[in-house]
Tab-separated table of C-alpha atoms and ligand atoms in Angstrom:
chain	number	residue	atom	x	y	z
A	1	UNK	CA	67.325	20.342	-22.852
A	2	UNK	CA	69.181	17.149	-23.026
A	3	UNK	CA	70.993	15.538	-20.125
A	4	UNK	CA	74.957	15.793	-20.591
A	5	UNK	CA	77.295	13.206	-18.626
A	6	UNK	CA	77.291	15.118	-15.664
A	7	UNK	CA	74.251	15.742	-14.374
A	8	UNK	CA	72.185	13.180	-12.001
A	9	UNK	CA	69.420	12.306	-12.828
A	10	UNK	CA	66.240	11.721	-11.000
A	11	UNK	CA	62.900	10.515	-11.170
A	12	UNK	CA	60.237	10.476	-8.784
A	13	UNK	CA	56.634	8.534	-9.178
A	14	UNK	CA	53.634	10.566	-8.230
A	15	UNK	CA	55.266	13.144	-7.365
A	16	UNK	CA	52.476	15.956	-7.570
A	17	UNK	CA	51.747	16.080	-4.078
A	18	UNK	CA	52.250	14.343	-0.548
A	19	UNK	CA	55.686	12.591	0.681
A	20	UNK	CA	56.556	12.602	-3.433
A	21	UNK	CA	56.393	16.492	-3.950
A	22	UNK	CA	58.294	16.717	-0.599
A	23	UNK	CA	61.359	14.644	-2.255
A	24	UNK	CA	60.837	16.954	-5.664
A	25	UNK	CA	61.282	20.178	-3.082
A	26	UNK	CA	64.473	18.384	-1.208
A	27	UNK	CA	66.121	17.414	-4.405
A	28	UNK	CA	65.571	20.974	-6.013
A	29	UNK	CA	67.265	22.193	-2.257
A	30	UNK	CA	70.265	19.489	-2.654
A	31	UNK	CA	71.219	20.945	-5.908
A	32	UNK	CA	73.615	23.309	-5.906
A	33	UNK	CA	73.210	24.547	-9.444
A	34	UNK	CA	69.817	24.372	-11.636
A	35	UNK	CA	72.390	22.212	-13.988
A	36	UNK	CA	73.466	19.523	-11.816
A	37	UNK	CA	70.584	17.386	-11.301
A	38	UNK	CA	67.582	16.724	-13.302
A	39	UNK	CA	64.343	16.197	-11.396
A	40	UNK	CA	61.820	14.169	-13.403
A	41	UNK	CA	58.393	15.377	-11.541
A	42	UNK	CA	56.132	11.967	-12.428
A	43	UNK	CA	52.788	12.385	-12.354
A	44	UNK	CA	49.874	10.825	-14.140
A	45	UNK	CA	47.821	13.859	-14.725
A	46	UNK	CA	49.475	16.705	-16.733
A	47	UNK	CA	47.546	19.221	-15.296
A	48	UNK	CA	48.275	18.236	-11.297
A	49	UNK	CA	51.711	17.732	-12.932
A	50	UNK	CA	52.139	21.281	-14.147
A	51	UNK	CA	49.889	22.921	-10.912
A	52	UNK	CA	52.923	20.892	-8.361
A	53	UNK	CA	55.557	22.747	-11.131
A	54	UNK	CA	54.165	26.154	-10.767
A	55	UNK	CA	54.140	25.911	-6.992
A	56	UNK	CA	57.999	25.120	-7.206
A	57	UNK	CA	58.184	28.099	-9.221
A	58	UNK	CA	59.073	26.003	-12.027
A	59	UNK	CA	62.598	25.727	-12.152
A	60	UNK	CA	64.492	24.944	-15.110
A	61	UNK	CA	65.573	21.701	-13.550
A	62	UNK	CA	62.640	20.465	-12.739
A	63	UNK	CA	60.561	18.366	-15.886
A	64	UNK	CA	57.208	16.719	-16.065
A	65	UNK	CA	56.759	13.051	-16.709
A	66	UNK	CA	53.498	11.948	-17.740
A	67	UNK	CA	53.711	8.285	-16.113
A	68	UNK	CA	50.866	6.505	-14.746
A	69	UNK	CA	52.267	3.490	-12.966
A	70	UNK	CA	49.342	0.880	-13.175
A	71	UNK	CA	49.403	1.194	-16.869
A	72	UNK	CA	51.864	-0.766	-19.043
A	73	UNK	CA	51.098	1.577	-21.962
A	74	UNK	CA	52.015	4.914	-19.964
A	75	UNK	CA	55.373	3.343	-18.733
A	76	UNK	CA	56.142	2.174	-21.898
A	77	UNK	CA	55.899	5.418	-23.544
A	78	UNK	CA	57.630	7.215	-20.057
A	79	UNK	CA	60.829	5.014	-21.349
A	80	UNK	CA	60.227	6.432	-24.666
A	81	UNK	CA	60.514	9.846	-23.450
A	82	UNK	CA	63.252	9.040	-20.779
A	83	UNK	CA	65.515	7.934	-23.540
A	84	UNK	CA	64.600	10.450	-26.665
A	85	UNK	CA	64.983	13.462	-23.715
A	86	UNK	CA	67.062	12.793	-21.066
A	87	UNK	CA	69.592	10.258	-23.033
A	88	UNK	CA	68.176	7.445	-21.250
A	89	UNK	CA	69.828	7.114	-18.631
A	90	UNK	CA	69.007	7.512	-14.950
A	91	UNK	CA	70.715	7.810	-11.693
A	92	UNK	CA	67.804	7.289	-8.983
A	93	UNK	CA	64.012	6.020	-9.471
A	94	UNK	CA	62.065	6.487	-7.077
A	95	UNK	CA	58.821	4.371	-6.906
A	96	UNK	CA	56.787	6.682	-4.692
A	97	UNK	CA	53.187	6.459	-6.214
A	98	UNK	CA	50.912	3.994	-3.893
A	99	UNK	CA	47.151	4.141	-2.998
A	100	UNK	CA	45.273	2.656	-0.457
A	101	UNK	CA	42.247	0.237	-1.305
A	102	UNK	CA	38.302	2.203	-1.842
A	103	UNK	CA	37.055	-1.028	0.043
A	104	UNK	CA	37.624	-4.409	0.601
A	105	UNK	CA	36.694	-6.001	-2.432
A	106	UNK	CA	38.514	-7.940	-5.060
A	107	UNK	CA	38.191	-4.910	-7.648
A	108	UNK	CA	39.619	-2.441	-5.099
A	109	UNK	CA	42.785	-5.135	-4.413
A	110	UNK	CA	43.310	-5.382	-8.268
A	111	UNK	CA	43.571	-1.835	-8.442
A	112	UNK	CA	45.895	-1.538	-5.489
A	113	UNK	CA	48.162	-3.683	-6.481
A	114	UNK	CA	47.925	-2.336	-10.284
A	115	UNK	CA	49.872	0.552	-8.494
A	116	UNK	CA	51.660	-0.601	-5.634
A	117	UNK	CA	53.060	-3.996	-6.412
A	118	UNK	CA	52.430	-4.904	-10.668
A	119	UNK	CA	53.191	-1.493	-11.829
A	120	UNK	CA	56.645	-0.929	-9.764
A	121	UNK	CA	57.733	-4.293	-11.060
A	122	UNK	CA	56.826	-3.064	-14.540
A	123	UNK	CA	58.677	0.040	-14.431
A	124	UNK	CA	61.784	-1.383	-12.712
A	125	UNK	CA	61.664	-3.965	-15.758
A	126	UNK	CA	61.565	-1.116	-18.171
A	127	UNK	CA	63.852	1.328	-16.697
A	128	UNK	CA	66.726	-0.897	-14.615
A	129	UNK	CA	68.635	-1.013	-17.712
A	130	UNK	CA	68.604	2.608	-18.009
A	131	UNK	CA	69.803	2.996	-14.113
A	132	UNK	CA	73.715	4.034	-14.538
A	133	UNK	CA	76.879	2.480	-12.683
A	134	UNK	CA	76.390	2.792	-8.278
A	135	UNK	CA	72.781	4.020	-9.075
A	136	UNK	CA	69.760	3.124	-6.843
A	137	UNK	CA	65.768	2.402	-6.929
A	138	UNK	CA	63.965	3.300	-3.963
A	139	UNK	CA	60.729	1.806	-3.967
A	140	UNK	CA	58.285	3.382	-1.314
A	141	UNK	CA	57.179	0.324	0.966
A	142	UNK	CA	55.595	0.637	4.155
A	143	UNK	CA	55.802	-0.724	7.894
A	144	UNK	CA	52.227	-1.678	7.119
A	145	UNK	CA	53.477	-4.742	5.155
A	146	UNK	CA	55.670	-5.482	7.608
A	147	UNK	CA	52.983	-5.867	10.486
A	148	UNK	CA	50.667	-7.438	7.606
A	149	UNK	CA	53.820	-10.153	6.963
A	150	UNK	CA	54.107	-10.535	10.865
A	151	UNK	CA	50.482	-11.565	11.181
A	152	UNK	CA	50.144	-14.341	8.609
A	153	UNK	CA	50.312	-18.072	9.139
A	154	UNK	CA	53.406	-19.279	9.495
A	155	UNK	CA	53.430	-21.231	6.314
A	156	UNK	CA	52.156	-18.078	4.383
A	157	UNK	CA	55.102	-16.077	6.199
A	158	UNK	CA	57.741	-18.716	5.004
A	159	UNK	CA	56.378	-18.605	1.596
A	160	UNK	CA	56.872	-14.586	1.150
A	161	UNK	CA	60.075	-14.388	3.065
A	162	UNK	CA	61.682	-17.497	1.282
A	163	UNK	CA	65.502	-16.823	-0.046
A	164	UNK	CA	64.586	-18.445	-3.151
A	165	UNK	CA	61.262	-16.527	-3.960
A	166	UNK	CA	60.923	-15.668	-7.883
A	167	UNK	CA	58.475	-12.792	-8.756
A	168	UNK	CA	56.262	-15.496	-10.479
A	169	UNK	CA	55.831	-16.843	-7.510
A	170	UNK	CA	54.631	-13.497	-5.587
A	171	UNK	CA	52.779	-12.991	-8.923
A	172	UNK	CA	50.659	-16.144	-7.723
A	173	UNK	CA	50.662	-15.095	-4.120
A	174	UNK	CA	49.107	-12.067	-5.212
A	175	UNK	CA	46.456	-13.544	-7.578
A	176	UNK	CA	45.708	-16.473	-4.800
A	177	UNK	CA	44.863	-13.742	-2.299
A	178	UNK	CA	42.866	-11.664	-4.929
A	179	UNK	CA	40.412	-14.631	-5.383
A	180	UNK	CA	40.799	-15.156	-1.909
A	181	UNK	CA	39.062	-12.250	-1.468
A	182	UNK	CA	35.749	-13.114	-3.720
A	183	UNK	CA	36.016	-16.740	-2.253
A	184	UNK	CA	36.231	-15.480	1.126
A	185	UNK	CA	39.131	-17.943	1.987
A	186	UNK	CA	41.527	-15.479	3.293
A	187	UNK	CA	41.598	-16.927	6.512
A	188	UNK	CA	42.051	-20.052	5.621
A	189	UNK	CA	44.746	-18.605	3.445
A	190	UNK	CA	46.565	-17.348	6.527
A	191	UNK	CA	45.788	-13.829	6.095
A	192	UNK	CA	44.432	-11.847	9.227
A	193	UNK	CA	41.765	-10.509	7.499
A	194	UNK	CA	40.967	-8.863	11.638
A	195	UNK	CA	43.950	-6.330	10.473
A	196	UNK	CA	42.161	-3.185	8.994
A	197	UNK	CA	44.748	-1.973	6.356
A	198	UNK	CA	44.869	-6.086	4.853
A	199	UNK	CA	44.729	-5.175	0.970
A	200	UNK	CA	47.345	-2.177	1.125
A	201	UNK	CA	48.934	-4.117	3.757
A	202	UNK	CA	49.364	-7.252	1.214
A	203	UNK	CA	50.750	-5.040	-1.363
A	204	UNK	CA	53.262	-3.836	0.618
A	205	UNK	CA	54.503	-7.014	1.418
A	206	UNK	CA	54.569	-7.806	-2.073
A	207	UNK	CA	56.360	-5.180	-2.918
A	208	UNK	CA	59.689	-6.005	0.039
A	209	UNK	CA	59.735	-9.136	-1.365
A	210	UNK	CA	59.956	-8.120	-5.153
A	211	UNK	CA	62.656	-5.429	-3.905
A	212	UNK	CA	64.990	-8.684	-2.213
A	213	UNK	CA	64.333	-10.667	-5.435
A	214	UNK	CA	65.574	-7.815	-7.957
A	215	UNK	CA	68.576	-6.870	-6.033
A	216	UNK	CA	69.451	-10.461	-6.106
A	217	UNK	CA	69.048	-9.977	-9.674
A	218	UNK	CA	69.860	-6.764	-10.797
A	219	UNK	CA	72.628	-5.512	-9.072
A	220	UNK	CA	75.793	-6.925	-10.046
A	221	UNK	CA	77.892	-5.170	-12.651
A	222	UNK	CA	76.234	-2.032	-12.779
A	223	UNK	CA	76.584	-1.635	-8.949
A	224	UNK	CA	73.213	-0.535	-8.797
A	225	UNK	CA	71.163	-0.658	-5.066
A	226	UNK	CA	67.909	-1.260	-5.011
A	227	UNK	CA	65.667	-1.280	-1.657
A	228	UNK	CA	62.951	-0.291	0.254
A	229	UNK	CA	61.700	2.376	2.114
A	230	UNK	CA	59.311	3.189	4.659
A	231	UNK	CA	58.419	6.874	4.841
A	232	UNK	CA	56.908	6.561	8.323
A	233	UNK	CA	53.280	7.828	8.941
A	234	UNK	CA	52.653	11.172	7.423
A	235	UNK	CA	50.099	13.663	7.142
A	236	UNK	CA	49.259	13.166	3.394
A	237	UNK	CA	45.858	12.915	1.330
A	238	UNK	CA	46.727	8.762	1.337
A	239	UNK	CA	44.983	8.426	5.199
A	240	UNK	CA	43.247	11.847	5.449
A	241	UNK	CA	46.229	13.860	7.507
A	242	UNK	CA	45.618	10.897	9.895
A	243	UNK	CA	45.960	12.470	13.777
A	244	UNK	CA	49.101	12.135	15.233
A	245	UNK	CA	50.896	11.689	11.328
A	246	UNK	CA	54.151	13.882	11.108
A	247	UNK	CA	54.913	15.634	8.334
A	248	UNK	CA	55.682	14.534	4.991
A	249	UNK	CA	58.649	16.539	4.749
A	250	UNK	CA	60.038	14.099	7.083
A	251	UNK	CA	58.677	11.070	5.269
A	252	UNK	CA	60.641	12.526	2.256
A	253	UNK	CA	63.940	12.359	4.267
A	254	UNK	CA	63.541	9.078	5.043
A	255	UNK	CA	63.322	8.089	1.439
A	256	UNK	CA	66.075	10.548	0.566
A	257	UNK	CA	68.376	8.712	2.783
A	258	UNK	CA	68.273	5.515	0.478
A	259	UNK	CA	69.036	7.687	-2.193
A	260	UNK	CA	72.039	9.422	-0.958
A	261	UNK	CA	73.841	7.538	2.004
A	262	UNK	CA	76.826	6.192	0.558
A	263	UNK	CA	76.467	2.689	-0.588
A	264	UNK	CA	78.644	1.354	2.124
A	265	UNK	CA	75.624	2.083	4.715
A	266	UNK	CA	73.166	0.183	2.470
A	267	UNK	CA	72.424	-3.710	2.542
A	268	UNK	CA	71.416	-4.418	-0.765
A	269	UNK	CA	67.629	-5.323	-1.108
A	270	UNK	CA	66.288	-4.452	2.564
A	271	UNK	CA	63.817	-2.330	3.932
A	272	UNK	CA	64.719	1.310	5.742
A	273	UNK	CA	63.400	3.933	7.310
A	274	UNK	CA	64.518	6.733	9.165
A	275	UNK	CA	68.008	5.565	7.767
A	276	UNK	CA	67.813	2.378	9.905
A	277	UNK	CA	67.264	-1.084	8.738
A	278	UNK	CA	63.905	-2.476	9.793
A	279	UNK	CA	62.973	-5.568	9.948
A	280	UNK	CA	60.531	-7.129	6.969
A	281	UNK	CA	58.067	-8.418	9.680
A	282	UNK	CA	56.882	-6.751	12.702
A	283	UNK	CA	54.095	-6.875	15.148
A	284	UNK	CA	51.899	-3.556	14.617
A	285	UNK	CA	53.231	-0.795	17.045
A	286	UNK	CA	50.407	1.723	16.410
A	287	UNK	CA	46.501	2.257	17.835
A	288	UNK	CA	44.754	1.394	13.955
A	289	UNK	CA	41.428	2.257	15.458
A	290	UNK	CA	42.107	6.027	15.851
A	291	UNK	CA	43.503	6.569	11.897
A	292	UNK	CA	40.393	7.719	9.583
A	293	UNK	CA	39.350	5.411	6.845
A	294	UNK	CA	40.167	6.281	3.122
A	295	UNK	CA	36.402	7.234	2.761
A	296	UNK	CA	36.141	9.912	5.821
A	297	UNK	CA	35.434	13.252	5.156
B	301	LIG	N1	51.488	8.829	4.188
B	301	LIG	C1	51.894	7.818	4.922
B	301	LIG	O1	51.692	7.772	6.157
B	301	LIG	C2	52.652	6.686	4.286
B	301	LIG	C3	53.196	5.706	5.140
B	301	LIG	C4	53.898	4.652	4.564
B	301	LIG	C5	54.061	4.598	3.200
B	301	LIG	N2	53.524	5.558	2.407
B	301	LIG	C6	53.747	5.440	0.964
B	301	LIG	O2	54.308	6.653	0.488
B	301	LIG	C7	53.946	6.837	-0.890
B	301	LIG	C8	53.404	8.240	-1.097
B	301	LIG	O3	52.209	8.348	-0.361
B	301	LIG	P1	51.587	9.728	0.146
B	301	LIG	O4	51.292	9.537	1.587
B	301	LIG	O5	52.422	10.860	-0.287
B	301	LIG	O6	50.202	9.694	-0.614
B	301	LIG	P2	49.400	10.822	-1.457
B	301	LIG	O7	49.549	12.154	-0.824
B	301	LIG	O8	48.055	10.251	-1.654
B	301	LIG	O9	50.203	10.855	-2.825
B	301	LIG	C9	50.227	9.720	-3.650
B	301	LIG	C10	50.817	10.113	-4.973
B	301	LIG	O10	50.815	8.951	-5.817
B	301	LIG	C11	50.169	9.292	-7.024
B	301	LIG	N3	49.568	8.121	-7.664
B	301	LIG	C12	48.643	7.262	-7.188
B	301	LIG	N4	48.351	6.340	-8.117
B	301	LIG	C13	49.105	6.630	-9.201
B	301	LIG	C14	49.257	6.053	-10.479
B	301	LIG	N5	48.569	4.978	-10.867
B	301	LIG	N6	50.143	6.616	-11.342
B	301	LIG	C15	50.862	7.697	-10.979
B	301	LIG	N7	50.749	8.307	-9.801
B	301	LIG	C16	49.881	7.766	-8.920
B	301	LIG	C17	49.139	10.347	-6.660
B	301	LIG	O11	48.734	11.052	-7.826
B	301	LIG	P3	47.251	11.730	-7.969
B	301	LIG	O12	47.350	13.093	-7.359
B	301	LIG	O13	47.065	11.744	-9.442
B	301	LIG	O14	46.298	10.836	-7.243
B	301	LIG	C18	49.989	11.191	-5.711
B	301	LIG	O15	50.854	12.017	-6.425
B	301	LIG	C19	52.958	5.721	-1.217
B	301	LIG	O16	53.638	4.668	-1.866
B	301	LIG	C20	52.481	5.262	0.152
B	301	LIG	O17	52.037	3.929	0.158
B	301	LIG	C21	52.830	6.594	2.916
């Protein structure tokens, strides 16, 4: 089924479970009719991808997208598909897929920030120019790299939060605190490397600065907005269902907000949640010692 001129169009990363499948079921529940929006369910395993379907009770609206976002290749051939099926053209991305790092190591940060900060930039390169007129990108930050900015050096802080930051320059950021990693110079870096969540923490950061730098860039003409969002803490597979999390129905309102307030709400390029602009850095608010690790059973 091709798109026609009417209907929106949306596509949401890793969307097979967690705060993503949440913003699948709320889209599906905005719709009035099965024809008015198309929900693009991205997921990097066909099989999960079909399972989350089935569970929706697969509506006709509703369409798999194989997309794994660390991989240049998968993107790449995601496009393909976006523009031979859906007549390339989009309404809202949403960059939902994130992981938190296996460990602490340089090969656990790479593949973080494969996902969470490389591969968003990648697919908002491919697919901007397929975003139509007063369309948006949400990409799924958290307040995590907002308490991670907060506790840098000063210097380090000016350098992420400069107005004239380019995405080559986060680029080396990101490969300077890589090595700082297997150098073990992130302290003298001006990274807390005391703060537990440091690696996902970093990414995140990345991540609200790339969003500032391409709505500086991006959304002229086309009218496009394009900013973060913080889902808040949620019970998802990402920390365990963490105690105290609330639910990620409620993290997928929170990113559903940047996606439908009207425009005149919205500052271009800054970080939400809850429908409230935060604040890019700010000190940790939360007891870190209580949430399970990544590797508890
Ligand atoms: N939960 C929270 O408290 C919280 C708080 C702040 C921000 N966030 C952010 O919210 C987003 C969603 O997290 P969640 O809590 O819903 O986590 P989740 O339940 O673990 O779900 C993550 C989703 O991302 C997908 N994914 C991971 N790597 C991928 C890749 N390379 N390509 C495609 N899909 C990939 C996963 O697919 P598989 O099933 O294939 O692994 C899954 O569908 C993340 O960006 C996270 O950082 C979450």
């Amino acid at each position: 089924m091709a798109s026609t001129k009417q209907q929106r169009v949306v596509l949401v990363t890793g969307a097979n479970k967690g705060i993503g499948f949440e913003v699948v079921k709320k889209l599906l529940k905005e719709s009035s009719s099965s024809n008015d929006t198309v929900i693009l369910l991205g997921c990097r395993d066909l099989k999960r991808g079909q399972d989350a379907i089935n569970q929706l009770g697969s509506p006709s609206n509703v369409h798999l997208l194989q997309l794994d976002t660390s991989s240049a290749s998968s993107i790449a051939h995601a496009t393909d598909e976006i523009k031979q099926k859906w007549g390339g053209k989009l309404d809202v991305l949403i960059n939902n897929a994130g992981i938190v790092a296996k460990d602490n190591t340089a090969d656990a940060a790479r593949e973080v920030f494969a996902t969470n900060y490389y591969g968003i930039k990648i697919i908002n390169e491919h697919l901007s120019p397929l975003i139509k007129e007063n369309g948006r990108i949400v990409n799924v930050a958290s307040e995590v790299g907002a308490w991670t900015l907060h506790d840098m050096s000063n210097n380090l802080q000016n350098k992420y939060k400069s107005s004239s930051l380019t995405t080559k320059q986060i680029d080396a950021l990101v490969e300077e605190f890589v090595s700082g990693i297997e150098s073990k110079r992130l302290d003298e870096l001006g990274y807390n490397t005391k703060f537990p969540y440091l690696i996902y923490g970093v990414s995140k950061v990345a991540l609200i600065a790339l969003t500032q730098i391409e709505a500086r860039e991006w959304s002229g003409a086309k009218n496009v907005l394009i900013l973060s969002v913080c889902p808040g803490y949620c019970a998802t597979d990402l920390n365990n269902h963490g105690p105290g999390a609330r639910s990620a129905e409620l993290g997928a309102d929170s990113i559903l907000y940047a996606a439908n307030a009207p425009a005149n709400e919205l500052e271009n390029g800054e970080f939400y949640q809850d429908g409230k602009k935060k604040p890019k850095s700010s000190a940790c608010n939360m007891d870190l010692s209580k949430l399970p690790k990544k590797n508890d059973s």
